[in-house]
Coordinates of C-alpha atoms in Angstrom, one line a residue:
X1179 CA 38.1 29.6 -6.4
X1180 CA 40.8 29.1 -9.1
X1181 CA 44.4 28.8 -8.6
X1182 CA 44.8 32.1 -9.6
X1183 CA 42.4 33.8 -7.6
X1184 CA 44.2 31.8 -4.3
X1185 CA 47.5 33.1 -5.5
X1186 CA 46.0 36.9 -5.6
X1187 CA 44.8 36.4 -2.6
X1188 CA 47.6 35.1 -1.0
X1189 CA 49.8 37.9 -2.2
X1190 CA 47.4 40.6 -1.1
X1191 CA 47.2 39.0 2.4
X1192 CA 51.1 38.6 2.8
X1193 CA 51.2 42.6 1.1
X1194 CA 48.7 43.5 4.1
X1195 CA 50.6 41.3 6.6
X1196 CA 53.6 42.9 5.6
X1197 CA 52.5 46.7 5.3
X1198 CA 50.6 45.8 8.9
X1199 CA 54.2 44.7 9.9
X1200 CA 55.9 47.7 8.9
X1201 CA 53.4 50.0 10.4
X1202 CA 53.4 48.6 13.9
X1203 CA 57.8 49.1 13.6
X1204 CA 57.1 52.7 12.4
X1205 CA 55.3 53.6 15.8
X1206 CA 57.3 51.2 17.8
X1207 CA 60.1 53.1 16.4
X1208 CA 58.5 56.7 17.2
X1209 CA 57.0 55.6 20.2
X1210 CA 60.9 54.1 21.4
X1211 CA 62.3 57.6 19.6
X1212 CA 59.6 59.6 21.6
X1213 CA 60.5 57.4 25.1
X1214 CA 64.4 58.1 23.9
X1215 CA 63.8 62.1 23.9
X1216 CA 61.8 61.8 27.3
X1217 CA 64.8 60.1 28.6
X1218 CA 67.1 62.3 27.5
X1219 CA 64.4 65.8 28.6
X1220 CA 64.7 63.9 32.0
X1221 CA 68.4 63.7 32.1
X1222 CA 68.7 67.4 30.8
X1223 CA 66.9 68.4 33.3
X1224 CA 67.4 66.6 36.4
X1225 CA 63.9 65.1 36.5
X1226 CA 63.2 61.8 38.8
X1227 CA 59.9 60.0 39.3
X1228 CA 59.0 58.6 42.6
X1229 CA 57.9 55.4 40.7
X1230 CA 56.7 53.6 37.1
X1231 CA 53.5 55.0 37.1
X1232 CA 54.5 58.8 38.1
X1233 CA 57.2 58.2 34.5
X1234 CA 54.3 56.6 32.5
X1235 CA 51.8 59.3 33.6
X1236 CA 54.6 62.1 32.4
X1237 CA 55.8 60.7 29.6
X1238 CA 51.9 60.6 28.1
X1239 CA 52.0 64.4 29.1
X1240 CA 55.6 64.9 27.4
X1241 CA 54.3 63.3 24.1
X1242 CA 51.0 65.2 24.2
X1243 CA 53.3 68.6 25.1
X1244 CA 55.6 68.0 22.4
X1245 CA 53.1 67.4 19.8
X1246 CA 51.4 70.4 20.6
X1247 CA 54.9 72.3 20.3
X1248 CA 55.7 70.9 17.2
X1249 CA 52.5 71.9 15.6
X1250 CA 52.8 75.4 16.9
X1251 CA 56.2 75.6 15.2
X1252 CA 55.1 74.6 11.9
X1253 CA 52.4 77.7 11.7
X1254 CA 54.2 80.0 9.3
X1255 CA 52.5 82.8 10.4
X1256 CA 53.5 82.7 13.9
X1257 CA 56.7 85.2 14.5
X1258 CA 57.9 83.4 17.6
X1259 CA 58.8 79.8 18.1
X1260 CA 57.8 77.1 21.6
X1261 CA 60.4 74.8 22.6
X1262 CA 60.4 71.7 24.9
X1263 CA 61.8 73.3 28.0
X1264 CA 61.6 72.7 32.0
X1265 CA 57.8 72.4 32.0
X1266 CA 57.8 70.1 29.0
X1267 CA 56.0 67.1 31.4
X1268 CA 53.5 69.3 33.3
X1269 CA 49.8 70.2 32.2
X1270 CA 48.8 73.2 31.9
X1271 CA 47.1 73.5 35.0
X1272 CA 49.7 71.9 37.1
X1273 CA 52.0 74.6 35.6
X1274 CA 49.6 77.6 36.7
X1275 CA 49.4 76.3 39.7
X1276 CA 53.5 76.4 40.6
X1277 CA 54.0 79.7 39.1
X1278 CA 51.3 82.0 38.1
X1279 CA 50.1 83.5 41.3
X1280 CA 49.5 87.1 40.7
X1281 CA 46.1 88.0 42.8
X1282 CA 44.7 90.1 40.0
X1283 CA 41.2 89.8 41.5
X1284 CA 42.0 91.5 44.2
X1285 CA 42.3 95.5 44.2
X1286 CA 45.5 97.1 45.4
X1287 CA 46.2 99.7 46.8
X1288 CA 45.2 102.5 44.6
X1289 CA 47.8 105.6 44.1
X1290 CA 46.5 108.8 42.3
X1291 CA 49.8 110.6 40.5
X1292 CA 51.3 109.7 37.6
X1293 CA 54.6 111.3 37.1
X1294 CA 55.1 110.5 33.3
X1295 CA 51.5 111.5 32.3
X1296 CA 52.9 114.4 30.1
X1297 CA 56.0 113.0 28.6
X1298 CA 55.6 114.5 25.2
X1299 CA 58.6 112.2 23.7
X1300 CA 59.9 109.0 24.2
X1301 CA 63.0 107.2 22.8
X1302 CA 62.0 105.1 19.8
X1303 CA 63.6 102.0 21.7
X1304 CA 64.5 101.4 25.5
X1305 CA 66.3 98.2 26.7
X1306 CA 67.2 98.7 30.7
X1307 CA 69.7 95.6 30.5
X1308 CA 72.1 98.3 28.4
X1309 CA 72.1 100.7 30.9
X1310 CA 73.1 99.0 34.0
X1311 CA 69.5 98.9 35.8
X1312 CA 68.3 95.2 35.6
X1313 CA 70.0 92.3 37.5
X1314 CA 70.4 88.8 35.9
X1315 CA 67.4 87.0 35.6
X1316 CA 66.1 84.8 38.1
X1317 CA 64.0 82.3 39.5
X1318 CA 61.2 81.5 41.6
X1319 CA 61.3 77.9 41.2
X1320 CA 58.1 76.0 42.6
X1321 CA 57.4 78.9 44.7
X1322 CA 54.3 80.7 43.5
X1323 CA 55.9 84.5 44.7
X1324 CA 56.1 86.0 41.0
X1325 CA 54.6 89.2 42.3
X1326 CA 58.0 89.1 44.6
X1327 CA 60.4 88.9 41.6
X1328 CA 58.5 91.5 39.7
X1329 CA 58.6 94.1 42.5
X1330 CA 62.2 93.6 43.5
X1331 CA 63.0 94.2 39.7
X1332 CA 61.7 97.6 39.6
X1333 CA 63.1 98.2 42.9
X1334 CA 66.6 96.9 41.4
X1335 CA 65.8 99.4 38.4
X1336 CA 64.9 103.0 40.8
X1337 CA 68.1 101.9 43.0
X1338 CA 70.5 102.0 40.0
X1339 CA 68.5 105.3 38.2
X1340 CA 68.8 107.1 41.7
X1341 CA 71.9 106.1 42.8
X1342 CA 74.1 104.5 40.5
X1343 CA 74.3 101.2 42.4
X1344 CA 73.3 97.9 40.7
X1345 CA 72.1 95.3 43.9
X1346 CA 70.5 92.3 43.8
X1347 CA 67.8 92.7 46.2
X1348 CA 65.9 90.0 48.4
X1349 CA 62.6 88.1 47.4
X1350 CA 63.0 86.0 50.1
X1351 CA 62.1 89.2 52.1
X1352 CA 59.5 89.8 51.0
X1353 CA 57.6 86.1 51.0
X1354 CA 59.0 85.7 54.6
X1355 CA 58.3 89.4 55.6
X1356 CA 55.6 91.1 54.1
X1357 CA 52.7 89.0 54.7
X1358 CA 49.6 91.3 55.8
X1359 CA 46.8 91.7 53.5
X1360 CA 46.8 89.6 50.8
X1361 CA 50.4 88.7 50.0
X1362 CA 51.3 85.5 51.5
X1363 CA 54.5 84.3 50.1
X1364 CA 54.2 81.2 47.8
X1365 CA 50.5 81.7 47.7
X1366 CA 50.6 84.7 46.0
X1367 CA 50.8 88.7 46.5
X1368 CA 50.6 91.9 44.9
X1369 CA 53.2 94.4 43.6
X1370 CA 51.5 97.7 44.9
X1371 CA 52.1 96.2 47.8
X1372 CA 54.9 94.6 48.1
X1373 CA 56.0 98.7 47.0
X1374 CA 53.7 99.8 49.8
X1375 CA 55.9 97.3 52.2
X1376 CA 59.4 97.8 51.1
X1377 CA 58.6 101.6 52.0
X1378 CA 57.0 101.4 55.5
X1379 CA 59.9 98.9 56.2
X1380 CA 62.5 101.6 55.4
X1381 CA 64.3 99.8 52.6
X1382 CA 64.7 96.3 51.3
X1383 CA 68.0 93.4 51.9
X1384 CA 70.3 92.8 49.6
X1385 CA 69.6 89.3 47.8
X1386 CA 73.2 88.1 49.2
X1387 CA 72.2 89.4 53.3
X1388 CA 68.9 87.5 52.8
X1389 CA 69.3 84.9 50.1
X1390 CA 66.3 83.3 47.9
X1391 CA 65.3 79.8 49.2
X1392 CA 62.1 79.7 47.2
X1393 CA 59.3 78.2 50.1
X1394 CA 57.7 80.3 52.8
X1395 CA 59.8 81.2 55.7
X1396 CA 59.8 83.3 59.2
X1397 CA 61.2 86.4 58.7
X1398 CA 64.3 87.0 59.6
X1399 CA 63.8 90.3 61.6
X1400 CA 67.8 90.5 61.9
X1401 CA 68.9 90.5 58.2
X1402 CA 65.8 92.3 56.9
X1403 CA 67.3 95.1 59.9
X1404 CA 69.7 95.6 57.4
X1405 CA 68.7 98.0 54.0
X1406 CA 70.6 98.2 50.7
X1407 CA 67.7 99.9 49.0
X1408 CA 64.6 102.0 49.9
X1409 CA 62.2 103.6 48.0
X1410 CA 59.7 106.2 49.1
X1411 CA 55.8 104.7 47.3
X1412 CA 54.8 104.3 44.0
X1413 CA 52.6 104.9 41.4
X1414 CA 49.8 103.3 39.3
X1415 CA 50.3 103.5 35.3
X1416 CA 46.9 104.6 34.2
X1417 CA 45.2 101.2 33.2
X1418 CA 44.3 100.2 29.4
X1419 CA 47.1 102.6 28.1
X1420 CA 49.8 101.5 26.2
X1421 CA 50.9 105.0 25.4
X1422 CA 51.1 105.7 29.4
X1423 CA 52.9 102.0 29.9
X1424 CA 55.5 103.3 27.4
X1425 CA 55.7 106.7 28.8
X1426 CA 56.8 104.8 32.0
X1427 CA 59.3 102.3 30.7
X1428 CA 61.1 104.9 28.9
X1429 CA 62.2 106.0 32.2
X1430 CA 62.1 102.7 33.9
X1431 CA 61.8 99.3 34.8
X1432 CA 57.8 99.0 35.7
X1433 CA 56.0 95.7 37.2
X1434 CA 53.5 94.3 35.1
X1435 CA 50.8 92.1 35.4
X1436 CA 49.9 89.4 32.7
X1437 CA 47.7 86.5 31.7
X1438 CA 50.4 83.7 31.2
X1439 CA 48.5 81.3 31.7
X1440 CA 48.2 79.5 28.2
X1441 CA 50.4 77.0 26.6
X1442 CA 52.2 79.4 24.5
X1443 CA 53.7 81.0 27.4
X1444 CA 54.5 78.1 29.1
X1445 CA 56.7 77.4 26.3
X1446 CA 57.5 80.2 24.8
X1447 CA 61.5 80.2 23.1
X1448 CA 62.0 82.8 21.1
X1449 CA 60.5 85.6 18.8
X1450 CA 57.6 88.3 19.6
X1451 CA 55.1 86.9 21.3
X1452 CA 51.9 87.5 19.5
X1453 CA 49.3 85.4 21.9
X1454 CA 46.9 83.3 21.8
X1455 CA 46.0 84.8 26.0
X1456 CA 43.5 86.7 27.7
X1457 CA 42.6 89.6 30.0
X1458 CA 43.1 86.8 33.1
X1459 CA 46.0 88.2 35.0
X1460 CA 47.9 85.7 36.9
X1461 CA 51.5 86.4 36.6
X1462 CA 53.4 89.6 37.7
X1463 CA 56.8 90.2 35.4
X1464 CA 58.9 93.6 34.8
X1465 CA 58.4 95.5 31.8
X1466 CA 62.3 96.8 31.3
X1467 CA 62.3 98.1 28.1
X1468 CA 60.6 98.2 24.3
X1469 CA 61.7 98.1 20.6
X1470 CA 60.9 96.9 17.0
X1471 CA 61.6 93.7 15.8
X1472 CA 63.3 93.2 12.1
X1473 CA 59.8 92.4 10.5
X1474 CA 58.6 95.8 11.6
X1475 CA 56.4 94.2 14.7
X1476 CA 56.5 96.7 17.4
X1477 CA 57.4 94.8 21.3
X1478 CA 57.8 95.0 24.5
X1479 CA 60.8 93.4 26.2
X1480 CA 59.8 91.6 29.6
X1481 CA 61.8 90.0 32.0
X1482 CA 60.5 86.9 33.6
X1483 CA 61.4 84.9 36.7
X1484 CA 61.1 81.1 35.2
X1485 CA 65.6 81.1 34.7
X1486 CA 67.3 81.5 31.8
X1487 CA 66.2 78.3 30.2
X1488 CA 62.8 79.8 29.5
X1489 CA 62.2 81.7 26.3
X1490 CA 65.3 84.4 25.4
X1491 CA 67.3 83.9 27.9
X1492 CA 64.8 84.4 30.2
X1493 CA 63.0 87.5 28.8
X1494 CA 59.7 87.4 26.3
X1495 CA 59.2 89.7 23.8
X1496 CA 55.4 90.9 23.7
X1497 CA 53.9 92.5 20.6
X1498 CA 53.3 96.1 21.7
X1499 CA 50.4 98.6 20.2
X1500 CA 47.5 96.2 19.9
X1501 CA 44.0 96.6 18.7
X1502 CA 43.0 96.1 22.6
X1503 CA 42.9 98.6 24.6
X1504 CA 44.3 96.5 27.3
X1505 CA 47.4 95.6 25.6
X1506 CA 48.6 91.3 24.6
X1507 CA 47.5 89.5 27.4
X1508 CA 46.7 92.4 29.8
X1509 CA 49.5 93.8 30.1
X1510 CA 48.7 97.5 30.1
X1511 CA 46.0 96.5 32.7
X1512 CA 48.0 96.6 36.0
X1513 CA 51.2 98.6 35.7
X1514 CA 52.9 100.1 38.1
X1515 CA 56.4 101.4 39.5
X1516 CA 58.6 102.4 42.5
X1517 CA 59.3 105.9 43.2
X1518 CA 62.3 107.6 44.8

C-alpha cells in the first residue's frame, strides 16, 4: 500500500472515529436531556420510586410515552394535541387498570321513558359550566369509582336545574354505600345504578358532610343520614342516537359511558378529540354540554374526573355527529340521566 493510500486511510478511519465519537455524545446528550425531563416530570409531579430499578423501569416507559406523544403532535391533520401529563410513566394497561372501571358488560337497570324524545329544537350550543349547574372538576385518583364521579355530576346538574342550589355532592357515598349488585367501589359500578341508589336512599351527602378519600370504605350510616340532594329515578337515552344524546344535554348534564381506554385519551391536552378508540366502554364521564369548534368540527364537551391537569382543564372535547351510529368512542351507547 503506498503512502498515499495509508494516509487516505488514516483520514477516513480518524473521520469515522470522529463522526462515531460525535454520535455516541448526541445520544448521550438526548438520553441525559430525556433522563433531565424525567427528573424534572418526577419533581412536577410528586413522583417517588421505592428503588433504582422501579426509576429505570419508568423512565424506559416515560421515553417510550413521550415519543409516542411527540409523534402524535407532529400529525398535521390531527385537531387536538397529547401532552406529557400525570400518567406520562404508566403503560397503557397499568393506566386502565387505575381508572377506567366502567362495567359496560354488564346490563343495567333498564328504564323505559324518555322525556326529551320529542324535543323538536335544541340550542345550537349548550355549555352547563355557564349556567351554574356543574361543580369544579374533580378526581378519583387511584380509585377505579369513575362511574361514582359521573353519577354525582348529573345529580350536581338536576339539583341546581330543580332547585337553584349548586352542591358538591359525595362519591365517597356512594363507593362506601351503595354496594349491592355490581357496583363495588374502586372495583367498579354502574351509573343507572348508582341513580337507582341515590333514590331508594332518599337523597345523596353533600361532598363536604362525607368527603372523598378515594379507597373503599364502610359506610358511614351517620353522615350518609344526612341529604343535600335527592332525586326521584332516571332515564335511559335511547342507545346509538346522537340526536337523542343532544336532545338530552340541551337540558342537562347526562352520564356517559366511553371507551377511554387508548393512548390518546390517556393523554389527551387540548383540541376536539377525534379518536383513534372503540365501542369498548370502560370509563363513565358527564356529557355537560355541546358546541362547534372554530374549524367548523361539531363536539361534545365532557367533563372528566382525572383533575384539572388532564386535557382542558379537566374536560375533553369529543367530535360530535359521526359516521357511527354509536357516536366517537361509544359515547351515544350508554347515556343516561337523573330525574326530579
Amino acid at each position: 500500500m503506498g503512502f498515499v493510500s495509508q494516509c487516505f486511510c488514516l483520514v477516513v478511519m480518524v473521520t469515522l472515529g470522529a463522526l462515531a465519537s460525535q454520535l455516541a455524545a448526541a445520544r448521550s446528550l438526548q438520553d441525559a436531556s430525556m433522563r433531565e425531563r424525567h427528573e424534572e416530570w418526577m419533581a412536577s409531579y410528586g413522583r417517588v420510586y421505592k428503588d433504582i430499578n422501579e426509576k429505570q423501569k419508568r423512565y424506559k416507559i416515560f421515553e417510550e410515552n413521550v415519543a409516542l406523544i411527540e409523534s402524535s403532535n407532529k400529525d398535521a391533520n390531527k385537531p387536538y394535541k397529547l401532552s406529557v401529563n400525570q400518567f406520562a410513566d404508566l403503560t397503557n394497561e397499568e393506566f386502565k387498570a387505575s381508572r377506567n372501571r366502567f362495567k359496560g358488560h354488564i346490563c343495567s337497570t333498564k328504564s323505559t321513558s324518555f322525556k326529551y324524545g320529542n324535543v323538536s329544537a335544541v340550542p345550537s350550543a349548550m355549555d352547563w359550566r355557564m349556567k351554574g349547574a356543574v361543580t369544579p372538576v374533580k378526581d378519583q385518583g387511584q380509585c377505579g369509582c369513575c362511574w361514582a364521579f359521573s353519577a354525582v355530576a348529573a345529580t350536581e346538574g338536576i339539583t341546581k336545574l330543580t332547585t337553584g342550589e349548586l352542591i358538591s355532592l359525595s362519591e365517597q357515598e356512594l363507593v362506601d354505600c351503595d354496594t349491592s349488585g355490581v357496583d363495588q367501589g374502586c372495583e367498579g359500578g354502574l351509573m343507572d345504578n348508582a341513580f337507582t341508589f341515590i333514590q331508594h336512599n332518599h337523597g345523596l351527602a353533600s361532598e363536604a358532610n362525607y368527603p372523598y378519600k378515594g379507597v373503599d370504605g364502610t359506610c358511614n350510616t351517620n353522615k350518609q343520614a344526612i341529604h343535600a340532594a335527592e332525586i326521584n329515578g332516571f332515564e335511559d337515552v335511547p342507545a346509538n342516537s346522537e340526536e337523542a344524546l343532544l336532545n338530552a344535554v340541551a337540558h342537562q348534564p347526562v352520564s356517559v359511558a366511553i371507551d377511554a381506554g387508548g393512548s390518546g385519551f390517556q393523554f389527551y391536552s387540548k383540541g376536539v378529540f377525534i379518536g383513534a378508540c372503540g365501542t369498548q366502554l370502560d370509563h363513565g364521564v358527564t356529557a355537560v354540554g355541546y358546541g362547534t369548534s372554530d374549524d367548523g368540527t361539531k363536539y361534545w364537551l365532557v367533563k372528566n374526573s382525572w383533575g384539572t391537569q388532564w386535557g382542558e382543564e379537566g374536560y375533553i372535547r369529543m367530535q360530535r355527529d359521526v359516521d357511527a351510529k354509536e357516536g366517537l368512542c361509544g359515547i351515544a351507547m350508554k347515556a343516561s340521566y337523573p330525574t326530579a
